[in-house]
mmCIF file of C-alpha atoms and ligand atoms in Angstrom:
data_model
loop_
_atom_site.group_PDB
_atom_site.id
_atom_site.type_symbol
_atom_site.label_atom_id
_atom_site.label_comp_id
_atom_site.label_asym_id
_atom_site.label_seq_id
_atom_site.Cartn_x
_atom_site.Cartn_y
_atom_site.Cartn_z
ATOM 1 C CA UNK T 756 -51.132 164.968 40.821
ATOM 2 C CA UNK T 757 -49.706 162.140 42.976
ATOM 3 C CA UNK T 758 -51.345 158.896 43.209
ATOM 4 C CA UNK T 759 -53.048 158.864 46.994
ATOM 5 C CA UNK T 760 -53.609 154.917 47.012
ATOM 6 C CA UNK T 761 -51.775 153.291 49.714
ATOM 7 C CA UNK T 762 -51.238 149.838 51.565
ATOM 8 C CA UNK T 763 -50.029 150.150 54.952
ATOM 9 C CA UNK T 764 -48.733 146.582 56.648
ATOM 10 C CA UNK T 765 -49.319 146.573 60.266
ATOM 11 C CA UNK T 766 -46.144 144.546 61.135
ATOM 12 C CA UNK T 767 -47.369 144.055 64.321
ATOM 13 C CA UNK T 768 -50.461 142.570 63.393
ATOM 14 C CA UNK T 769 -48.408 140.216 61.294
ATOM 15 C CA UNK T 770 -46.230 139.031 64.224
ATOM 16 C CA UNK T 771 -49.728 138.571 66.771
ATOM 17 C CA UNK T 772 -51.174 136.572 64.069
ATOM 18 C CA UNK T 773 -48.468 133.754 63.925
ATOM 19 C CA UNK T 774 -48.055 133.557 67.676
ATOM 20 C CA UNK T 775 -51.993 133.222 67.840
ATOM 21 C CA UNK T 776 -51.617 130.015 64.804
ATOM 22 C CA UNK T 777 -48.687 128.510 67.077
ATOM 23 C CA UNK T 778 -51.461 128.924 69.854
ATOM 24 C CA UNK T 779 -54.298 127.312 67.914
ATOM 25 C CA UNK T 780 -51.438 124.780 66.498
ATOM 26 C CA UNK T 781 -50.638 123.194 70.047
ATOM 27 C CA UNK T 782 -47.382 122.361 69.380
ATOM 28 C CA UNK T 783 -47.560 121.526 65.924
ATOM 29 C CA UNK T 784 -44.792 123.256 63.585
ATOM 30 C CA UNK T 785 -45.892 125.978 61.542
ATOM 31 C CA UNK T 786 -45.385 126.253 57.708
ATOM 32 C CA UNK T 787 -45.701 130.154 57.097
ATOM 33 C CA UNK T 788 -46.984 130.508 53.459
ATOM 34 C CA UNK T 789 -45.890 133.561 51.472
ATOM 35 C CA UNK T 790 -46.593 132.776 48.336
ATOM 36 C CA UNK T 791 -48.310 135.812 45.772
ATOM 37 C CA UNK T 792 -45.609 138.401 47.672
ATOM 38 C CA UNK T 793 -47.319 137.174 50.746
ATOM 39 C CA UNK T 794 -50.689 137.575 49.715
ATOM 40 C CA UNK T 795 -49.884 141.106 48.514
ATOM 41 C CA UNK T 796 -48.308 142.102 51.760
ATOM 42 C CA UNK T 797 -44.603 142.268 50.439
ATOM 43 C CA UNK T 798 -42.493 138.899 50.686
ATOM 44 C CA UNK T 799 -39.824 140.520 52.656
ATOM 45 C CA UNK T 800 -41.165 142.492 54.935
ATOM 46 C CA UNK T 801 -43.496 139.508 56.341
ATOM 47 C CA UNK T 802 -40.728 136.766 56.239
ATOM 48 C CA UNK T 803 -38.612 138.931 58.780
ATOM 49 C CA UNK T 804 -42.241 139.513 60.809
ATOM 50 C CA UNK T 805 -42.477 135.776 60.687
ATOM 51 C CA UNK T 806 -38.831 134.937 61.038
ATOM 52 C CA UNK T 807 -39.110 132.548 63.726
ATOM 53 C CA UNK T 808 -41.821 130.175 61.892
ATOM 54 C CA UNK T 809 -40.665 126.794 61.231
ATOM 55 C CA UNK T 810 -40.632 126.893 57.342
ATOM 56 C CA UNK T 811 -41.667 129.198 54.725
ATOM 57 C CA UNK T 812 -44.302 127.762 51.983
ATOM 58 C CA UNK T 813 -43.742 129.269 48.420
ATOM 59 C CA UNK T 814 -45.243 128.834 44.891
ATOM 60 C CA UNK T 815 -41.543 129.212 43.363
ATOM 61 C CA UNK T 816 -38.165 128.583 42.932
ATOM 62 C CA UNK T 817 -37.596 132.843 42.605
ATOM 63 C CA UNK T 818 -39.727 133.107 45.964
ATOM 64 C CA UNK T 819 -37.691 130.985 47.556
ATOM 65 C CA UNK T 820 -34.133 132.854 45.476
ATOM 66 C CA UNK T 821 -35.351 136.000 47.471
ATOM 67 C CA UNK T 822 -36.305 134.888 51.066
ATOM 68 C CA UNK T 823 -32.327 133.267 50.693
ATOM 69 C CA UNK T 824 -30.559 136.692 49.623
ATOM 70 C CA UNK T 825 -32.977 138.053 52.603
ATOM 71 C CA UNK T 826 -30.641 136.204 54.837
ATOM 72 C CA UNK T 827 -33.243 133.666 55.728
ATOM 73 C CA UNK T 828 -32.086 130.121 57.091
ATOM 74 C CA UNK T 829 -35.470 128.255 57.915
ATOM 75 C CA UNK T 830 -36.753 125.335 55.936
ATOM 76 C CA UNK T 831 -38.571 126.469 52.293
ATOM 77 C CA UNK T 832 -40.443 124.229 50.691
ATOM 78 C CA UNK T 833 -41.727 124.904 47.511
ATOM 79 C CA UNK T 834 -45.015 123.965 47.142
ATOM 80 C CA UNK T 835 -45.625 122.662 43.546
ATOM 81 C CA UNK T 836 -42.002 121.230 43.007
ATOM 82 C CA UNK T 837 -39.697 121.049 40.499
ATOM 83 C CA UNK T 838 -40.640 121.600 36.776
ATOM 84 C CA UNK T 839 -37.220 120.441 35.037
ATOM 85 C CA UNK T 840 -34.280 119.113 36.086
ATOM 86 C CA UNK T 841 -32.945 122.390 36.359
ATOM 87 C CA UNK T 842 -34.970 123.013 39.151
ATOM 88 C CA UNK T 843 -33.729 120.011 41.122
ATOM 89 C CA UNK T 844 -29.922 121.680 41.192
ATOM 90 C CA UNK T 845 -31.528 125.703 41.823
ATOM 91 C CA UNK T 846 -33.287 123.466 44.984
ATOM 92 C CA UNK T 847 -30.108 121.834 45.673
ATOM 93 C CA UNK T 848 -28.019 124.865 45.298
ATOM 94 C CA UNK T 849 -30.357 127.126 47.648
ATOM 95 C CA UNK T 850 -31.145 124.255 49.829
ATOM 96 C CA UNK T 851 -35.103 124.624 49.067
ATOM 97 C CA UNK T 852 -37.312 121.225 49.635
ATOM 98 C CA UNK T 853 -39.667 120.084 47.496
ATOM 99 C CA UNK T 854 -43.276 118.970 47.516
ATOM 100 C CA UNK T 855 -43.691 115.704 45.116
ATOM 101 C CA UNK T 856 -46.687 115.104 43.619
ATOM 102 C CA UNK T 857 -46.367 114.149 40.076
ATOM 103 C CA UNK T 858 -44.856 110.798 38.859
ATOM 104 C CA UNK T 859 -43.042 113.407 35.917
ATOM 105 C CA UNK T 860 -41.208 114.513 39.155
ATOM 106 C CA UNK T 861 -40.292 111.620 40.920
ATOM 107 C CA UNK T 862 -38.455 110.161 37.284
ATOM 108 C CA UNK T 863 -36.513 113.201 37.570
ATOM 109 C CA UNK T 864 -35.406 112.040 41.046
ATOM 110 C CA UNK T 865 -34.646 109.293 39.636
ATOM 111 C CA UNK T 866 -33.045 110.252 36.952
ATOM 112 C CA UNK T 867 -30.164 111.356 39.184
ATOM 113 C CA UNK T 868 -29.228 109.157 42.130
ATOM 114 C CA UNK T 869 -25.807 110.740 42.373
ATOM 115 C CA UNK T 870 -26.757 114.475 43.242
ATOM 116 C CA UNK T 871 -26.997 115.285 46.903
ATOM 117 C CA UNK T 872 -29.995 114.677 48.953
ATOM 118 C CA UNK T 873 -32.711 116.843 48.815
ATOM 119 C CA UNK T 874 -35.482 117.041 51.547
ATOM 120 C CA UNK T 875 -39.236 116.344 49.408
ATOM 121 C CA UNK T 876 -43.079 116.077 50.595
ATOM 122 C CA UNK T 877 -44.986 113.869 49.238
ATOM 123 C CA UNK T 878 -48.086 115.300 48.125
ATOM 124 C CA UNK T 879 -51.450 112.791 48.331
ATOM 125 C CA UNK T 880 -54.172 113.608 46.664
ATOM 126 C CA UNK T 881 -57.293 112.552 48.927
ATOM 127 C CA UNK T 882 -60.282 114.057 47.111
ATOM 128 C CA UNK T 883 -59.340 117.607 46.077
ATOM 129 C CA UNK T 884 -58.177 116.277 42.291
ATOM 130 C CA UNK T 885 -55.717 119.156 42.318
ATOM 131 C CA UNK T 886 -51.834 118.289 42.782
ATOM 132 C CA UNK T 887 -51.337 114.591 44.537
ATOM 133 C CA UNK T 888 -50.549 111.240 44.087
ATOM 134 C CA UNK T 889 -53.718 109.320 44.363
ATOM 135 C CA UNK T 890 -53.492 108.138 48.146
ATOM 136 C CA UNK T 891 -53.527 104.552 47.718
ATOM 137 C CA UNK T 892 -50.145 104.495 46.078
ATOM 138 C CA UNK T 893 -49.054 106.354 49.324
ATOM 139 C CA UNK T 894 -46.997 103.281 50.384
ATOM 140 C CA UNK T 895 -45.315 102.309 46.894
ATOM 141 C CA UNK T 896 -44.297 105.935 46.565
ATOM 142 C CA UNK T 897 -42.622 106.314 49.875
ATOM 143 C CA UNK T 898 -40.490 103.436 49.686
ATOM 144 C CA UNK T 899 -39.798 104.734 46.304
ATOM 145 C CA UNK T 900 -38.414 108.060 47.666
ATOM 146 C CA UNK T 901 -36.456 106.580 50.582
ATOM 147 C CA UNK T 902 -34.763 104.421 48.463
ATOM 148 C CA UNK T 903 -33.364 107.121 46.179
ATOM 149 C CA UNK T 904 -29.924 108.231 47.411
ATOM 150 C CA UNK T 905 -31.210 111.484 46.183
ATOM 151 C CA UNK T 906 -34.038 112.343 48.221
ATOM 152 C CA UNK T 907 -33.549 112.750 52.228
ATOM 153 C CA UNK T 908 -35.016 109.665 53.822
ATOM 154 C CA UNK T 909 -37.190 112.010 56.273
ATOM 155 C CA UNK T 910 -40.292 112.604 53.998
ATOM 156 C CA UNK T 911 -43.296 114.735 55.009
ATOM 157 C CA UNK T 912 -46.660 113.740 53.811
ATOM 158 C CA UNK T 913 -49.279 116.160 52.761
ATOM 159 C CA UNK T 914 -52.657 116.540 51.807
ATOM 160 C CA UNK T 915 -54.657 119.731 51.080
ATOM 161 C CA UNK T 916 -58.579 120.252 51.653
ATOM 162 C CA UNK T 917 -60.761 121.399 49.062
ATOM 163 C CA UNK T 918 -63.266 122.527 51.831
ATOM 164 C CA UNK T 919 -62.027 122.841 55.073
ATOM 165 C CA UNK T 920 -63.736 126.607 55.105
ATOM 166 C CA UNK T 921 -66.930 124.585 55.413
ATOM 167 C CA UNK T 922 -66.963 123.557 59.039
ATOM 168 C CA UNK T 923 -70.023 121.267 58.781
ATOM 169 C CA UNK T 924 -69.008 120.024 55.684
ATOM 170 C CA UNK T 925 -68.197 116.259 56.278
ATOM 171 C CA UNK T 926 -66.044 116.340 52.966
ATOM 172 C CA UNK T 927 -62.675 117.173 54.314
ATOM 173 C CA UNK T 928 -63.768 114.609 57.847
ATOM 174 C CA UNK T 929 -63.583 112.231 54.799
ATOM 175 C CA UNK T 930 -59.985 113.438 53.578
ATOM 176 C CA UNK T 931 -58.762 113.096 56.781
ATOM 177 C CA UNK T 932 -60.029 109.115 56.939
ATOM 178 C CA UNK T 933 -58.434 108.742 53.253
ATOM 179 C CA UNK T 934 -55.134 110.536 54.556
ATOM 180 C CA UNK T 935 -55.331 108.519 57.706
ATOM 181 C CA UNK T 936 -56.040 105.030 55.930
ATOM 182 C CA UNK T 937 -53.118 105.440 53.525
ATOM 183 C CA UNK T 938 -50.780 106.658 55.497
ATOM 184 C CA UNK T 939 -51.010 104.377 58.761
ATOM 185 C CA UNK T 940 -48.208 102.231 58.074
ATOM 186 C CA UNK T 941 -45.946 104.985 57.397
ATOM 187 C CA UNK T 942 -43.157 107.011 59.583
ATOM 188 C CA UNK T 943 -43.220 110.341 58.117
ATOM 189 C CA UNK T 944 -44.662 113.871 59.724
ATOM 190 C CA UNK T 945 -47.796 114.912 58.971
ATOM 191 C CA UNK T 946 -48.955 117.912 57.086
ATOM 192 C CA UNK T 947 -52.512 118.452 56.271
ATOM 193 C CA UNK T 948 -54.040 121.768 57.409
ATOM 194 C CA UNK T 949 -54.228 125.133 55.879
ATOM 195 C CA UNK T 950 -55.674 127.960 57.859
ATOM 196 C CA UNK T 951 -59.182 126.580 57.681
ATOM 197 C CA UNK T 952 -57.920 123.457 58.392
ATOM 198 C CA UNK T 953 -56.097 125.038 61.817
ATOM 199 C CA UNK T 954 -59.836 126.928 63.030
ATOM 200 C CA UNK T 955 -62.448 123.972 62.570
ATOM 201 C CA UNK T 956 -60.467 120.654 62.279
ATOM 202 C CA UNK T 957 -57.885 120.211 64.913
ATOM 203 C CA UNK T 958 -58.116 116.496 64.195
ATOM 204 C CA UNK T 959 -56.064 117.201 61.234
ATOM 205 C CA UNK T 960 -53.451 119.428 63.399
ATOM 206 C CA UNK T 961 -50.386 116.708 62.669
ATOM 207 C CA UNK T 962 -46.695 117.588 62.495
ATOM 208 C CA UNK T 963 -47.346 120.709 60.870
ATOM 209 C CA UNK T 964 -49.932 123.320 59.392
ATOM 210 C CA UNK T 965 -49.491 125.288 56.179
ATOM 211 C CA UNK T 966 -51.070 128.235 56.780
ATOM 212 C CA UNK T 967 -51.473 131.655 55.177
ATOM 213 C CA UNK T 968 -54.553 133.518 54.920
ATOM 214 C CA UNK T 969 -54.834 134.022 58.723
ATOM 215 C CA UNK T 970 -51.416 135.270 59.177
ATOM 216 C CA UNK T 971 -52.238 138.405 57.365
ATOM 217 C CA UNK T 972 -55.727 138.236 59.526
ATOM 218 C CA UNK T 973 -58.018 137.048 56.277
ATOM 219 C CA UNK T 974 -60.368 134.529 56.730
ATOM 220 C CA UNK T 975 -62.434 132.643 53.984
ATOM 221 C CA UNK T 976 -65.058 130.813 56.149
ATOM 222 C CA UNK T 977 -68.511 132.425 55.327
ATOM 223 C CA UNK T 978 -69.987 135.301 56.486
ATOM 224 C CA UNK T 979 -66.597 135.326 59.201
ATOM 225 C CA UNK T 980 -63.767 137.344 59.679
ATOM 226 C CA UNK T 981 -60.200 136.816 60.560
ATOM 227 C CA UNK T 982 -61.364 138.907 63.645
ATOM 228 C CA UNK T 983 -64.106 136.862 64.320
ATOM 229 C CA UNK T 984 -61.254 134.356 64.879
ATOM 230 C CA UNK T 985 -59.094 136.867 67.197
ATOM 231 C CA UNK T 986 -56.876 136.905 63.877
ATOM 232 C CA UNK T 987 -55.833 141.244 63.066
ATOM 233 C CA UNK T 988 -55.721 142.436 60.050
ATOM 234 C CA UNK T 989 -52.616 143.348 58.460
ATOM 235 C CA UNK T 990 -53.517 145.572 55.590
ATOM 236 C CA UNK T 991 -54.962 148.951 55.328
ATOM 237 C CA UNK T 992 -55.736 149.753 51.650
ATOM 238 C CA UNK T 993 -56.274 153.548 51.787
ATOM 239 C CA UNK T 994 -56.659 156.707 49.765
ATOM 240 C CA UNK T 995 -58.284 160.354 49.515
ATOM 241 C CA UNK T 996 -60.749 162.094 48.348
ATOM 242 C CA UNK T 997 -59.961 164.633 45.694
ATOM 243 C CA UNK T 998 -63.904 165.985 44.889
ATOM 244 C CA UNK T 999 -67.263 166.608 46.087
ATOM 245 C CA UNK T 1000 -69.951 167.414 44.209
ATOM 246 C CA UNK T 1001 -73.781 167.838 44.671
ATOM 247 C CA UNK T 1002 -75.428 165.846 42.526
ATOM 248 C CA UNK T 1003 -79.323 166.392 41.801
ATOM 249 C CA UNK T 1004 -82.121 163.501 41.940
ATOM 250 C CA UNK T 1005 -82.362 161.322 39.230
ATOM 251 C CA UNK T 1006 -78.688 162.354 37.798
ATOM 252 C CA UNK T 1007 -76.739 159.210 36.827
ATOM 253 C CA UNK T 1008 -73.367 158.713 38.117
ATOM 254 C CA UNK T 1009 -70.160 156.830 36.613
ATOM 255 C CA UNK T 1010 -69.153 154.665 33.392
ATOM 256 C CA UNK T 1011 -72.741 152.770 31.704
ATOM 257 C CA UNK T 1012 -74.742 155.465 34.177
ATOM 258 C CA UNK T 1013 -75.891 152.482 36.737
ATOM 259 C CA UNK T 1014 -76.306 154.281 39.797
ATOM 260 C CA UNK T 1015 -79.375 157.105 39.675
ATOM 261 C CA UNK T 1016 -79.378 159.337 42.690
ATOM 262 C CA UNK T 1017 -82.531 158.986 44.518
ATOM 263 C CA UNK T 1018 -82.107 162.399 45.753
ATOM 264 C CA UNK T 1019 -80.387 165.494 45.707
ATOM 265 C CA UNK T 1020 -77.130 163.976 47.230
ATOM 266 C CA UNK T 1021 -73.201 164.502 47.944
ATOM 267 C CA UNK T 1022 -71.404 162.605 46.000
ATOM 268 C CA UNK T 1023 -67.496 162.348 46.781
ATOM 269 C CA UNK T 1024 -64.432 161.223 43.907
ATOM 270 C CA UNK T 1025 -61.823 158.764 45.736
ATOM 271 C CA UNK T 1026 -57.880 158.686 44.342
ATOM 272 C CA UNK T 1027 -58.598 154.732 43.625
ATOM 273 C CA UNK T 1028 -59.826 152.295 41.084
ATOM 274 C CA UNK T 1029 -59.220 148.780 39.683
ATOM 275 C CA UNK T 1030 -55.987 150.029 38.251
ATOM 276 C CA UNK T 1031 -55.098 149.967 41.984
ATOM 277 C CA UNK T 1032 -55.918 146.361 42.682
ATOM 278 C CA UNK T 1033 -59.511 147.865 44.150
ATOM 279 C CA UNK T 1034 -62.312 145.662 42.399
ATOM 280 C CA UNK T 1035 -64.102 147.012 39.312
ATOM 281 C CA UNK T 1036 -66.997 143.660 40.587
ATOM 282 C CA UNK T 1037 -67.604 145.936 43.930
ATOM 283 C CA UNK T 1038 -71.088 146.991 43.440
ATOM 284 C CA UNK T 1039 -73.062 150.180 44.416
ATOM 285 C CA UNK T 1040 -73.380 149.898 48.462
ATOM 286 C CA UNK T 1041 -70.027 148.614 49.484
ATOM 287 C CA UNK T 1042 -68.761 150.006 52.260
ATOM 288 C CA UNK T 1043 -65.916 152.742 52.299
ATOM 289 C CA UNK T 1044 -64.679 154.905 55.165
ATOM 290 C CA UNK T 1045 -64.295 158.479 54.666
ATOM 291 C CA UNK T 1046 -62.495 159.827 58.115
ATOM 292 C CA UNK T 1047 -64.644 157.392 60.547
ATOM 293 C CA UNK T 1048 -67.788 158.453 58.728
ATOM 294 C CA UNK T 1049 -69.541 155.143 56.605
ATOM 295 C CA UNK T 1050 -69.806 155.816 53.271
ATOM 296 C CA UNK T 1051 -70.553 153.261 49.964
ATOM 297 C CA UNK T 1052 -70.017 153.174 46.461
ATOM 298 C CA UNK T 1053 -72.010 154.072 43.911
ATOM 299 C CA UNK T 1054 -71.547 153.448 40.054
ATOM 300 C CA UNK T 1055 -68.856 151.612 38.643
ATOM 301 C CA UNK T 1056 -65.496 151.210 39.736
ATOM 302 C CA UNK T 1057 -62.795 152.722 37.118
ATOM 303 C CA UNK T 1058 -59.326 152.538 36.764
ATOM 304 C CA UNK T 1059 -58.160 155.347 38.756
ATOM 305 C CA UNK T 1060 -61.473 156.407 40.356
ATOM 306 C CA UNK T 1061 -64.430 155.850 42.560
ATOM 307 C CA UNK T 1062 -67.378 157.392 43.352
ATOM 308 C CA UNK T 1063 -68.838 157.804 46.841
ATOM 309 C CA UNK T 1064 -72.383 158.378 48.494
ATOM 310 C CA UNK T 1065 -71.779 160.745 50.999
ATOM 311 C CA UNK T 1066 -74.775 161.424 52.935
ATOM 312 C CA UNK T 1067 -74.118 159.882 55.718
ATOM 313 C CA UNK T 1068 -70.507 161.607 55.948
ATOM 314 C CA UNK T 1069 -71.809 165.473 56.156
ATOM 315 C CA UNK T 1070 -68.331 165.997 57.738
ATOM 316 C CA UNK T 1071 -66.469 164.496 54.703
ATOM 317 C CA UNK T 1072 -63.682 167.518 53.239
ATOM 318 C CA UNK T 1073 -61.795 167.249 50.640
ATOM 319 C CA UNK T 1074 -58.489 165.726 51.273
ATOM 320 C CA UNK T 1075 -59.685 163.422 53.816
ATOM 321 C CA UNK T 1076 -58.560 159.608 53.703
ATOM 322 C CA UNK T 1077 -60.669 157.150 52.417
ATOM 323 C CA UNK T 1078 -60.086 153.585 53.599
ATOM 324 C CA UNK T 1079 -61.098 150.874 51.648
ATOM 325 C CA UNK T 1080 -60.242 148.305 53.649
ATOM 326 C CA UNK T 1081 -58.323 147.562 57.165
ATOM 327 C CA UNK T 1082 -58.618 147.161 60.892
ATOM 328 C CA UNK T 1083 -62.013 148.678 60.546
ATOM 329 C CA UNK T 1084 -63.327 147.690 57.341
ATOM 330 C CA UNK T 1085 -62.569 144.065 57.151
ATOM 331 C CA UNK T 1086 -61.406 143.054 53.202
ATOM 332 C CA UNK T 1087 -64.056 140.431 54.046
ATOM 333 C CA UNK T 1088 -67.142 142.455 54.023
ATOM 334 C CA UNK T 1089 -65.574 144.398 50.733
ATOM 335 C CA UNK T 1090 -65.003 141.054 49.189
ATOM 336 C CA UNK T 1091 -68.787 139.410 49.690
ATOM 337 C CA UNK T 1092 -69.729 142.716 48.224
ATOM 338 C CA UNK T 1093 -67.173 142.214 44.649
ATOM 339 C CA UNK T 1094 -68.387 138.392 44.807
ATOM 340 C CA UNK T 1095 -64.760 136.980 45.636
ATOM 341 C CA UNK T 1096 -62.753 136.127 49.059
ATOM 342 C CA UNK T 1097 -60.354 138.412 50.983
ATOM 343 C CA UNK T 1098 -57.394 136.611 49.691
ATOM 344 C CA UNK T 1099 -58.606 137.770 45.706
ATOM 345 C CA UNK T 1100 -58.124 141.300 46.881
ATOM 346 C CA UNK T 1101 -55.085 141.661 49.245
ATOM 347 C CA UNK T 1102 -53.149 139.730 46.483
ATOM 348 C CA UNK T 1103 -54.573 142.302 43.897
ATOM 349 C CA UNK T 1104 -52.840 145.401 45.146
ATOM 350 C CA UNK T 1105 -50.921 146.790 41.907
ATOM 351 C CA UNK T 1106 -47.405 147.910 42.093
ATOM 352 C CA UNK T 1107 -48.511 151.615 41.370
ATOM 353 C CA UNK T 1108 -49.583 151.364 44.784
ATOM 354 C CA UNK T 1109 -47.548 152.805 47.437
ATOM 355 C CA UNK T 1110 -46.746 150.424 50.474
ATOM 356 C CA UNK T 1111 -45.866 151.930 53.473
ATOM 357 C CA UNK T 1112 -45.147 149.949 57.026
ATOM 358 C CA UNK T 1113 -46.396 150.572 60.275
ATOM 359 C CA UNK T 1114 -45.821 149.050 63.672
ATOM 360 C CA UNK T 1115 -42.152 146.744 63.787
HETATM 361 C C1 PLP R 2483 -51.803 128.275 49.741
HETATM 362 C C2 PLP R 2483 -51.620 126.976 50.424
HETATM 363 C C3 PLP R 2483 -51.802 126.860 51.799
HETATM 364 C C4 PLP R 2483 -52.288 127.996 52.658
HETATM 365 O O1 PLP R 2483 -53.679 128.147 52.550
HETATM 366 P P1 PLP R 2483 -54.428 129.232 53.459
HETATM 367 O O2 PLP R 2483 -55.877 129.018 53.210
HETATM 368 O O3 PLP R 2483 -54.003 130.556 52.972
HETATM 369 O O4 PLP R 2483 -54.017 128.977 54.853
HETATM 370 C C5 PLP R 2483 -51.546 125.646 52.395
HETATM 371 N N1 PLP R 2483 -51.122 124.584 51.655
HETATM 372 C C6 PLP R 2483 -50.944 124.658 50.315
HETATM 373 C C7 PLP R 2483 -50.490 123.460 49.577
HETATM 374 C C8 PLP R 2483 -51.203 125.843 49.656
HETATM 375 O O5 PLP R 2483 -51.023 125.905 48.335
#
C-alpha cells in the first residue's frame, strides 16, 4: 500500500505568524531563522512565506547555497560561522554574513586582509557557555574586527539565552546586565532575543530578534502553546487508519506487550510510526485525533505503526484521517507527552513523509 503519513504547511499560518513577531518586535528588525529545513517545514517554501523578513538565520553555508538559487536577496547570516577558510570565500561569493564567535575564526579574518569585506556578528557569550566570546573581551574584539579591511565596519552584536523560556527566571535578566555592561561603549546593533526572548523580555528587544520557533506557531515555554501566544500553527502531521479490531480485556497490545486492555475495547492501527518522524518516547495516553473524535495511544510506537484506543471514537471507520498533530492538536501537548519540546518533533518529520501545502 501507499504510505498515508502526511505534513501539510499552512502557508498562511506561516505568513500571520511573522507579521504577529514584527508586532510583538515594535520596530525591531526581524532575523527569520530557518535552520533544520525550517524546523521541518521545508526551507523553501517558508523563506518565500517569510520573504519580506529582514534576514534569514541559518546553521550552514548549503542553507544559505539554497535560499540564494531560491532567488532570495535579504541579508543571511549564518549562525555558527565559518569553519575553514574556504568558507570565508563560499560567504564572500554568495554574499552570506557571518556570526564570529571563536578566536579560530577571527585569525582566519585575519589571515586575509586583502579579500573583500564581509558583514560578521560578533557573538558574546554572557552565561550560556555555548558559542561566544566571553563578554568582557567585547571591546578588544570589536576594534579588532573594524580594523580588518576584511570585515564590514558595521558589526552586530549578539548574545543568546540559555533560559529565556523561563519567564521568572532571573538568569537571562542577568544576561541582559552582562550584555548591557560590555557592550555600552560600543556602536553596533543589537541582537539578543530568540522567540522566548521576543514573548517575556522585551527589555532585550534591540536592533533585532532571531526568532524561529514561533514563526511556525511552536512555543517552548511550559505548559504554553504557540496559541496561547496568538502564534498558529503551521504543521499538520496527519495519517489514516488502516484497522480496527476488538480487542478483549486483559489482551496486551504492541511490541514488549505494555499496554493491557482494561476492557473489552476498539482498538484502531494508524499508517504512522517513528520511521515517520512520530516519537517511539510518546507513551500510552497521548492524544490523537481520529475525524474530530479524541483518541490516545496505547502500546509502543513502531516504525510504521500505531495503535489507538478507540472508545471514545465509536464513529471511527476505517480510512478515516488520523491527526497527530496541528491546528487542533498542538505538537506541544504531543511533545510533554514523548518528554521533549515541539521543536524535537516538527524537525523530526522523515523524508518518507509526504508534504503537501495548504493556504498561499
Ligand atoms: C535557533 C536560534 C535562534 C532561534 O531560536 P527560537 O527559540 O527558535 O526562536 C535564535 N538565535 C540563535 C543563535 C539560534 O541558534
Amino acid at each position: 500500500m501507499a504510505r498515508s503519513a502526511v505534513a501539510t504547511i499552512h502557508l498562511d499560518a506561516l505568513r500571520a505568524n511573522l507579521a504577529h513577531i514584527r508586532a510583538l518586535a515594535q520596530g525591531a528588525k526581524v532575523m527569520a531563522v530557518v535552520k533544520a529545513d525550517a524546523y521541518g517545514h521545508g526551507l523553501e517554501r517558508c523563506a518565500r512565506a517569510f520573504a519580506d523578513a529582514d534576514a534569514f538565520g541559518v546553521a550552514s553555508i548549503a542553507d544559505g547555497l539554497r535560499l540564494r538559487a531560491a532567488g532570495h536577496r535579504n541579508r543571511i547570516v549564518v549562525l555558527s560561522g565559518p569553519d575553514a577558510p574556504s568558507d570565508l570565500a563560499e560567504m564572500r561569493r554568495l554574499n552570506l554574513e557571518a556570526v564570529i564567535h571563536h578566536e579560530s575564526q577571527l585569525a582566519m579574518l585575519e589571515a586575509e586582509p586583502t579579500a573583500p569585506r564581509l558583514r560578521v556578528w560578533l557573538k558574546l557569550d554572557t552565561g550560556m557557555h555555548r558559542l561566544g566570546f566571553p563578554a568582557e573581551r567585547a571591546a578588544e574584539l570589536y576594534e579588532r574586527l573594524q580594523a580588518l579591511p576584511s570585515s564590514d565596519p558595521d558589526i552586530v552584536l549578539m548574545t543568546h539565552f540559555a533560559s529565556s523560556d523561563e519567564f521568572d527566571n532571573d538568569f537571562t535578566a542577568r544576561q541582559i546586565s552582562n550584555f548591557e555592561n560590555a557592550t555600552r561603549e560600543l556602536s553596533g546593533e543589537r541582537a539578543l532575543s530568540n522567540s522566548a526572548g521576543v514573548l517575556g523580555w522585551p527589555q532585550a528587544r534591540g536592533d533585532w530578534v532571531r526568532v524561529g520557533g514561533l514563526l511556525y506557531g511552536l512555543s517552548v515555554a511550559e505548559g504554553k502553546t504557540g496559541a496561547d501566544f496568538g502564534f498558529q500553527a503551521a504543521m499538520t502531521l496527519s495519517t489514516r487508519l488502516i484497522a480496527i479490531n476488538r480487542v478483549k480485556r486483559g489482551e496486551r497490545i504492541g511490541y514488549g506487550s505494555t499496554y493491557e486492555c482494561p476492557e473489552d475495547m476498539p482498538v484502531g492501527v494508524a499508517a504512522i510510526g517513528y520511521g515517520d518522524g512520530y516519537p517511539r518516547s510518546a507513551a500510552s495516553g497521548t492524544p490523537v485525533l481520529v475525524g474530530d473524535a479524541q483518541a490516545s495511544i496505547v502500546g509502543r510506537v513502531s516504525m510504521d505503526l500505531i495503535t489507538l484506543d478507540l472508545r471514545n471514537a465509536p464513529g471511527a471507520r476505517l480510512g478515516d484521517v488520523v491527526t497527530l498533530w496541528g491546528p487542533k492538536l498542538p505538537v506541544e501537548i504531543v511533545a510533554q507527552y514523548a518528554g521533549t519540546i515541539s521543536y524535537e518533533l516538527t524537525c523530526g518529520v522523515t523524508r518518507r513523509v509526504l508534504f503537501a501545502e495548504d493556504g498561499h
